[in-house]
Coordinates of C-alpha atoms in Angstrom, one line a residue:
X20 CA 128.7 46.1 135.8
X21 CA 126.7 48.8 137.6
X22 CA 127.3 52.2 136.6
X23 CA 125.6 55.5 138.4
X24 CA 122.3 57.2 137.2
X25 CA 124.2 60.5 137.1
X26 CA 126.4 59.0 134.5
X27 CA 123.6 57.5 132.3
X28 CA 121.9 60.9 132.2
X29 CA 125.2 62.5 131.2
X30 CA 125.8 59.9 128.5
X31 CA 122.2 60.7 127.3
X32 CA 123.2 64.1 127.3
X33 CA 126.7 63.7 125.3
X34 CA 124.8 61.7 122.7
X35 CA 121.8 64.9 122.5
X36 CA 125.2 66.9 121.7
X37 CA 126.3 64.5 119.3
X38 CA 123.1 64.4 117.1
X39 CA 123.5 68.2 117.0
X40 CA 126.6 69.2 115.7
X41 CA 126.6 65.9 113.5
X42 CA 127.1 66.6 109.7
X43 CA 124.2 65.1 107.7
X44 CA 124.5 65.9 104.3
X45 CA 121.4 64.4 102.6
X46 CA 121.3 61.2 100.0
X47 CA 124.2 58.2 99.9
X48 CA 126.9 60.4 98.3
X49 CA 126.7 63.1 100.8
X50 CA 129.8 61.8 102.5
X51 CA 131.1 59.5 105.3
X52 CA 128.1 61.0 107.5
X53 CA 125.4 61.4 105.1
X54 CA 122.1 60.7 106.8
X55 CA 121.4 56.6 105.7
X56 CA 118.3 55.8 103.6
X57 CA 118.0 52.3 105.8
X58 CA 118.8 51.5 109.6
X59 CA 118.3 48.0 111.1
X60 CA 119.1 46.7 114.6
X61 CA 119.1 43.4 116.1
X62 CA 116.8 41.0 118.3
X63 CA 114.4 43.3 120.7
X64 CA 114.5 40.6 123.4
X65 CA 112.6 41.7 126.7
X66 CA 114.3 39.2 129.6
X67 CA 112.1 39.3 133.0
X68 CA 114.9 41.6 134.4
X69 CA 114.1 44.4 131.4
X70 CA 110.6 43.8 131.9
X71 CA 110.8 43.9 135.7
X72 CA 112.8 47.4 135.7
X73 CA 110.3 48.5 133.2
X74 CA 107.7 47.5 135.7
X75 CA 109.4 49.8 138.2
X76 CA 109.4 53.2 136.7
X77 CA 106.6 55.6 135.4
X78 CA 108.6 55.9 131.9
X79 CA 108.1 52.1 131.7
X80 CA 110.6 50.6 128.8
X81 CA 111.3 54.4 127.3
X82 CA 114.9 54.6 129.2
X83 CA 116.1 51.1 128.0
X84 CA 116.0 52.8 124.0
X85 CA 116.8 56.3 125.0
X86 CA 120.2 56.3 124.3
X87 CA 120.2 54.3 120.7
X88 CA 117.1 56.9 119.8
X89 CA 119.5 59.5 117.7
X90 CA 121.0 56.5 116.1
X91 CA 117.9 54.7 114.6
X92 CA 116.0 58.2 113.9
X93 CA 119.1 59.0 111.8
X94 CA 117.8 56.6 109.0
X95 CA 114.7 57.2 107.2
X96 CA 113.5 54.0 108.0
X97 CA 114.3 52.1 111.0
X98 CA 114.0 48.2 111.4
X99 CA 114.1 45.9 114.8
X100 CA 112.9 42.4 115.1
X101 CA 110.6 42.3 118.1
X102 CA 111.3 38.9 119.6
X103 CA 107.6 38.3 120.9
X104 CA 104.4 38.9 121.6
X105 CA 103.1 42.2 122.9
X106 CA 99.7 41.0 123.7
X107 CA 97.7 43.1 126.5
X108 CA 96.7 40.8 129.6
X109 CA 97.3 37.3 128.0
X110 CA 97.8 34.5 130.2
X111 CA 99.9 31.5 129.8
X112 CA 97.2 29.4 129.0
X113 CA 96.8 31.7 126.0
X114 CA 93.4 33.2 127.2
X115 CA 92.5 36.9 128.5
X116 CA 93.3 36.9 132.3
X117 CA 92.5 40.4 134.4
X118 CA 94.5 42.9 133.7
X119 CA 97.7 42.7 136.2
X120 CA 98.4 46.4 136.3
X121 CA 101.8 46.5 135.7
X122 CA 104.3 45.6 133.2
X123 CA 106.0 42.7 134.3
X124 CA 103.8 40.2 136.9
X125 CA 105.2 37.1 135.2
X126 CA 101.7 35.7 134.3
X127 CA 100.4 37.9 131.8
X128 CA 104.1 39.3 131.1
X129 CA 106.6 36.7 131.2
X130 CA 110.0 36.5 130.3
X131 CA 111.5 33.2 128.6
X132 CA 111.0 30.8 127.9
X133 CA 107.4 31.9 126.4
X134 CA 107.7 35.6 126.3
X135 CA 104.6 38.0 126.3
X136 CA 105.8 42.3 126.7
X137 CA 103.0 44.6 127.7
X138 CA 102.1 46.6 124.3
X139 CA 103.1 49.7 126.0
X140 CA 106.4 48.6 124.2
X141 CA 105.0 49.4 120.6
X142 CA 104.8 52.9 121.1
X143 CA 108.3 53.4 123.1
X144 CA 109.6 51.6 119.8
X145 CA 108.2 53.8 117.7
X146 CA 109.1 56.8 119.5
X147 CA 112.7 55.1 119.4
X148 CA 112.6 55.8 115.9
X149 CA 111.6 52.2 114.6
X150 CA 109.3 52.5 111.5
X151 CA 109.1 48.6 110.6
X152 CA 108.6 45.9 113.0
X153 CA 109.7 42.2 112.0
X154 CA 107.3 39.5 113.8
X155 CA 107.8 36.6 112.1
X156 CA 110.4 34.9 114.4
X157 CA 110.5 31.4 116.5
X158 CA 108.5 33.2 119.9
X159 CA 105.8 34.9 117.4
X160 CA 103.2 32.1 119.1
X161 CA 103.9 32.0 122.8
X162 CA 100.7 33.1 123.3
X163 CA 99.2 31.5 120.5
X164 CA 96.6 33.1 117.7
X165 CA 95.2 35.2 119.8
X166 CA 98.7 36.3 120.8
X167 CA 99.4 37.1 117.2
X168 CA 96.5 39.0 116.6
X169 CA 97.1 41.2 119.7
X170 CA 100.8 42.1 119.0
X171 CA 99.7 43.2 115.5
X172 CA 97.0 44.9 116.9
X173 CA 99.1 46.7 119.5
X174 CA 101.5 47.9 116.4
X175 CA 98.9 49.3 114.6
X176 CA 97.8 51.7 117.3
X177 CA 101.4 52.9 117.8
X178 CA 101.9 53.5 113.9
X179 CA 104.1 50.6 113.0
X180 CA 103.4 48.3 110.3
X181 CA 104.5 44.5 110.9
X182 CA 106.2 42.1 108.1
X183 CA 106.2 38.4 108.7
X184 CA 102.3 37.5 110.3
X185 CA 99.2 37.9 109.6
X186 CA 95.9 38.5 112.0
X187 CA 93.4 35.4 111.6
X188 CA 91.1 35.1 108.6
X189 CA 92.9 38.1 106.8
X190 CA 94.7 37.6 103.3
X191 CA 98.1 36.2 103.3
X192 CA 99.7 39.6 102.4
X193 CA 103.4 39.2 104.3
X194 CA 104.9 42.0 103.3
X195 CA 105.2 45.8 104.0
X196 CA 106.3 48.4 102.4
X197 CA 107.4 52.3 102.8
X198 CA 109.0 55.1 100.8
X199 CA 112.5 55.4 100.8
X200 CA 114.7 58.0 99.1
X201 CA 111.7 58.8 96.6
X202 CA 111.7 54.5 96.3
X203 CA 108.8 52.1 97.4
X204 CA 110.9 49.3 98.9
X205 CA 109.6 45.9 100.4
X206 CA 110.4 44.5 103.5
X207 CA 109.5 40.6 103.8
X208 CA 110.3 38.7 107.4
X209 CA 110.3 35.2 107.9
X210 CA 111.3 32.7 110.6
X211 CA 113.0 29.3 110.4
X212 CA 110.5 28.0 113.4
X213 CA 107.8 28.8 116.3
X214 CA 109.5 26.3 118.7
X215 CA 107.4 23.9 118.4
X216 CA 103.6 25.4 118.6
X217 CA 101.5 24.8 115.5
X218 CA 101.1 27.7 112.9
X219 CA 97.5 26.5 113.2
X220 CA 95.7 29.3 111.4
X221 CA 99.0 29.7 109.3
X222 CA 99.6 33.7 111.0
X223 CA 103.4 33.0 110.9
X224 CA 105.6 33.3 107.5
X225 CA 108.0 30.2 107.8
X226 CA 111.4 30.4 105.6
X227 CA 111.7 27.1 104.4
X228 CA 109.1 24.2 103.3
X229 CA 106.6 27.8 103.0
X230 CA 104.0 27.6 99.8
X231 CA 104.6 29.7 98.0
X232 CA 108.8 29.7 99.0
X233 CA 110.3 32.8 100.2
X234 CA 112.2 33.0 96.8
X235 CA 108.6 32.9 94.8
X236 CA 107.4 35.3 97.2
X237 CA 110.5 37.6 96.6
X238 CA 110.4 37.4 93.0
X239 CA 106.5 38.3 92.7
X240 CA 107.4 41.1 94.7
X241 CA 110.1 42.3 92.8
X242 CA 107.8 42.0 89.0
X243 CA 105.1 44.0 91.2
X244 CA 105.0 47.5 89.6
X245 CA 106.2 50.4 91.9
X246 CA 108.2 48.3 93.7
X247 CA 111.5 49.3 93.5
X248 CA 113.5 47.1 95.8
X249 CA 112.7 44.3 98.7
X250 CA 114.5 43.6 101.8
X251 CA 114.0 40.2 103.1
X252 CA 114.1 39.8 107.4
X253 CA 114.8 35.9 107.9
X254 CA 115.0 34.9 111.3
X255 CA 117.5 31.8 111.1
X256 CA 120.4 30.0 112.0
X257 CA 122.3 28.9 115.3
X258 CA 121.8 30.8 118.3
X259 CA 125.1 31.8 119.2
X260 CA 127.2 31.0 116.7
X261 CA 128.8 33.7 115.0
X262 CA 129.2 31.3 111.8
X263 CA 125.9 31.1 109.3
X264 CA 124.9 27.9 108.0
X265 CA 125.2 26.3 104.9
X266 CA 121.2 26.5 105.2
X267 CA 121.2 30.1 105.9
X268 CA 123.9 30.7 102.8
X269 CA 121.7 28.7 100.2
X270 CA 118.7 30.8 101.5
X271 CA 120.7 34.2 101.3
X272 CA 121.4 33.0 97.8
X273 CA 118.0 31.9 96.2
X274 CA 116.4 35.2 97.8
X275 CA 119.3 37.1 96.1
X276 CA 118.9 35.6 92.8
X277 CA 114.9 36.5 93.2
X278 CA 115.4 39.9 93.4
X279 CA 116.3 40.6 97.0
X280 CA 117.9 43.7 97.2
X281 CA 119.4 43.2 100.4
X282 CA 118.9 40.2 103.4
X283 CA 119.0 41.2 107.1
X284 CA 119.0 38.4 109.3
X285 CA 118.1 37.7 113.2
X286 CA 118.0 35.0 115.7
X287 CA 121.8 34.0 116.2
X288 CA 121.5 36.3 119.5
X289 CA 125.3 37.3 118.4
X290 CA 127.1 39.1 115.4
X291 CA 127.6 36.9 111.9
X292 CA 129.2 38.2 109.0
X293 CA 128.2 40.8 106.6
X294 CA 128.7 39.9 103.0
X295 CA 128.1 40.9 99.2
X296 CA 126.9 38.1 97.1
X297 CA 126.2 38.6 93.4
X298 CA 123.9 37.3 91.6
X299 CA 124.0 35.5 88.2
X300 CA 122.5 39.2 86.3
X301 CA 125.8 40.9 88.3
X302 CA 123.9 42.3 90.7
X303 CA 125.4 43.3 94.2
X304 CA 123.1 41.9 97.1
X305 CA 124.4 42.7 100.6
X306 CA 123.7 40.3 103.7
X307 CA 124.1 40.5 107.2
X308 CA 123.8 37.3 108.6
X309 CA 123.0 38.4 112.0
X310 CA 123.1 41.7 113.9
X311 CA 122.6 40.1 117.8
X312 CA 121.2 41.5 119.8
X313 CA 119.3 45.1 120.3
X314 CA 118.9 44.7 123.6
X315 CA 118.4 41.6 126.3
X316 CA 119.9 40.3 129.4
X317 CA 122.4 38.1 128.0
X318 CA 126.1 39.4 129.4
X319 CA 128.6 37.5 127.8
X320 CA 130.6 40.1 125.5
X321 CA 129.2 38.2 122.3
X322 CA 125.6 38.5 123.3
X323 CA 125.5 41.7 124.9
X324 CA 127.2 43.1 121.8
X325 CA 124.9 44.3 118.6
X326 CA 125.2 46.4 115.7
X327 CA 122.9 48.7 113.8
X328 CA 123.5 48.3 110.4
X329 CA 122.8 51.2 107.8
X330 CA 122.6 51.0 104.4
X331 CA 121.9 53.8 101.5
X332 CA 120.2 52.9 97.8
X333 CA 121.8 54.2 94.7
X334 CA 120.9 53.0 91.0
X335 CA 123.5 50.1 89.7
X336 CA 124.7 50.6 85.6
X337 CA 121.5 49.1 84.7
X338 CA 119.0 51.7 86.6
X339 CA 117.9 48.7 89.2
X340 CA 117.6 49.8 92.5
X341 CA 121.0 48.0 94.5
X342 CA 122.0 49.1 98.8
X343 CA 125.1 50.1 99.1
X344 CA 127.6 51.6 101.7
X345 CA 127.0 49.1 104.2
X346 CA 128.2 50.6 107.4
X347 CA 127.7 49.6 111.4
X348 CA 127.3 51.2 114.7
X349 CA 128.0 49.1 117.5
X350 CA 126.1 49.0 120.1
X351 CA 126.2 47.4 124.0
X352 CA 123.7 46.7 126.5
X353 CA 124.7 47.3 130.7
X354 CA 122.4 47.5 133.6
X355 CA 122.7 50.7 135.4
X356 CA 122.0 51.2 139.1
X357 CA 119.0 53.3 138.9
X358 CA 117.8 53.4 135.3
X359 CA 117.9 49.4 134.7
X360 CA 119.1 47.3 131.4
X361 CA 120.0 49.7 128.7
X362 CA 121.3 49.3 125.5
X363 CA 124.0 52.4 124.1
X364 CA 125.9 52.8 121.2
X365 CA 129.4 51.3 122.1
X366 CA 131.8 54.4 121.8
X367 CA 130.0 56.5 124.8
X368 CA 130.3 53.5 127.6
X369 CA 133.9 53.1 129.3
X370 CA 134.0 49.8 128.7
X371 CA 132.3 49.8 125.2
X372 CA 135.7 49.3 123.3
X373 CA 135.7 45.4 124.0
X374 CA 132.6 45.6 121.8
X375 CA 133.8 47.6 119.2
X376 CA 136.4 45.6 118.6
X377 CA 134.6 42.5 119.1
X378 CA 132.1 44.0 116.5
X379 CA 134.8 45.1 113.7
X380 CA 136.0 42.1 114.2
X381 CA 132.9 40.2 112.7
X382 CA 131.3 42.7 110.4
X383 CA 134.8 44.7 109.3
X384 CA 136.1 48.0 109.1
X385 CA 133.4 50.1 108.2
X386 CA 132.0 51.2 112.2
X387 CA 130.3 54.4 112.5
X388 CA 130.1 56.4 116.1
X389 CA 126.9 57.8 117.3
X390 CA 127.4 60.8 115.1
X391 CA 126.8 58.5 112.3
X392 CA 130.3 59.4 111.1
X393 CA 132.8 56.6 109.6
X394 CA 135.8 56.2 112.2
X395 CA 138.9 56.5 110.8

């Protein structure tokens, strides 16, 4: 459905309203709108009609994150799987080609099934209010090595560290990690697959069959002094199902008994359960399954349909560091007549209630509005 420019801008302008008089009582116990310690969002997924609107404007991709901005800038850190490469004026063939001079000329920037964004999209991310980008995910090599090394490249100058692959020749190191709520906390991605294309120069963290395995790598990291907790990213399971795997369960189980302290996944392309597993010291691991998608242009009320999922950390009985207060926003992508593909937090579109429900639905009771507040 089209809606009117006029009413984008005033949407843009209820939300500015909303991140204003919003109550945002510091730390986890500050109440049902206490600002959270950890945001993350789905699958950033740049179809050729996101990338074409982008293309079409001076603000390029800016206008497609505007309205979610308040919502991930709420958290202290902010986490979004980019779904692939960003790597500048990189050609199907996986070699440099002349620089096109847009955005979207479907050689250099192509939409599926081998995406490549133009990097411009690493800053408008972080100026979304993203803080850690997940790469490891099953398009991290449609444009190859050099593709890889580009995208982390791009991330770098646009202040965003990367979890999940590695530029060519450098140390294996997978993981990144930021200060959170006075805590140094982890985050680890990995992905299931890269369709197909060979890991040649081994850039791309795989989940399973991976030396040393995810669990091994989550447990080191949990010993590691001044690490307090670690998040692990997998990108897994079956695109749109809203059921995870026994593969993706057993997975969400080993990391958890290794020290995970919480497991965000990606990939489904729709909402999967969120859950709290416990692990065999009584710890309390949450796990989201899958949060859909961020933003793409897929319209069928399941894949248009995401969540940002915020969680706080606190201290369990035993001083380790546990999240808690797992809460959502739901969010929902529409195309608008003059500003393109956008993606909104449900409650400010007129027809954002099929997501909301379609989102409580799956990941329960505890939604959040763009104020950040619990609903009743």
């Amino acid at each position: 459905m089209l809606f009117q420019n006029r009413w984008f801008q005033r949407s843009l302008h209820v939300l500015s309203a909303m991140l204003i008089t919003s109550c945002t009582p510091a730390g986890p116990s500050g109440g049902s709108c206490a600002r959270p310690d950890l945001a993350f969002a789905g699958d950033v997924l740049l179809h050729s009609l996101i990338q074409s609107d982008a293309a079409g404007r001076a603000e390029g991709f800016a206008p497609a994150f505007a309205p979610i901005t308040a919502a991930l800038s709420r958290a202290e850190v902010a986490v979004v799987n980019l779904e692939g490469p960003a790597a500048r004026n990189i050609g199907l063939g996986n070699r440099a080609i002349a620089d096109p001079g847009t955005l979207y000329d479907a050689r250099a920037y192509t939409g599926f099934p081998r995406f490549n964004y133009h990097p411009s999209i690493a800053g408008v991310l972080r100026n979304a209010g993203v803080d850690v980008v997940q790469t490891a995910n099953n398009h991290a090599l449609d444009r190859g090595a050099l593709g890889v090394d580009l995208t982390l490249q791009a991330l770098v100058e646009a202040g965003l560290p990367a979890t999940g692959t590695i530029q060519r020749g450098s140390e294996p190191v997978w993981h990144v990690t930021r200060q959170v709520s006075g805590s140094t906390v982890a985050f680890l991605s990995c992905t299931y697959s890269t369709n197909g294309l060979t890991n040649g120069r081994n850039q791309v963290l795989g989940c399973y069959g991976n030396r040393p395995s995810i669990p091994s790598l989550i447990q080191s990291l949990s010993n590691s002094p001044g690490v307090d907790a670690v998040i692990l990213l997998p990108h897994w399971g079956t695109e749109y199902s809203a059921r995870p795997t026994a593969r993706q369960r057993r997975l969400a189980q080993a990391a958890a008994e290794a020290g995970a302290t919480a497991i965000v996944g990606a990939h489904p392309h729709v909402l999967q359960p969120i859950e709290l597993l416990t692990t065999r010291d009584g710890r309390q691991v949450p796990v989201a399954y899958s949060l859909g998608n961020l933003i793409s242009s897929q319209w069928a009320l399941p894949r248009r349909t995401g969540a940002i999922l915020y969680l706080d950390l606190s201290q369990d009985q035993a001083g380790r560091t546990v999240a808690v207060n797992a809460r959502h926003l739901p969010t929902r992508v529409e195309r608008f007549a003059q500003s393109g593909v956008a993606v909104s937090p449900a409650a400010v579109l007129p027809n954002g209630g099929a997501s909301i429900a379609h989102a409580r639905a799956i990941l329960g009771p505890r939604v959040v509005g763009p104020d950040g507040c619990l609903s009743d």
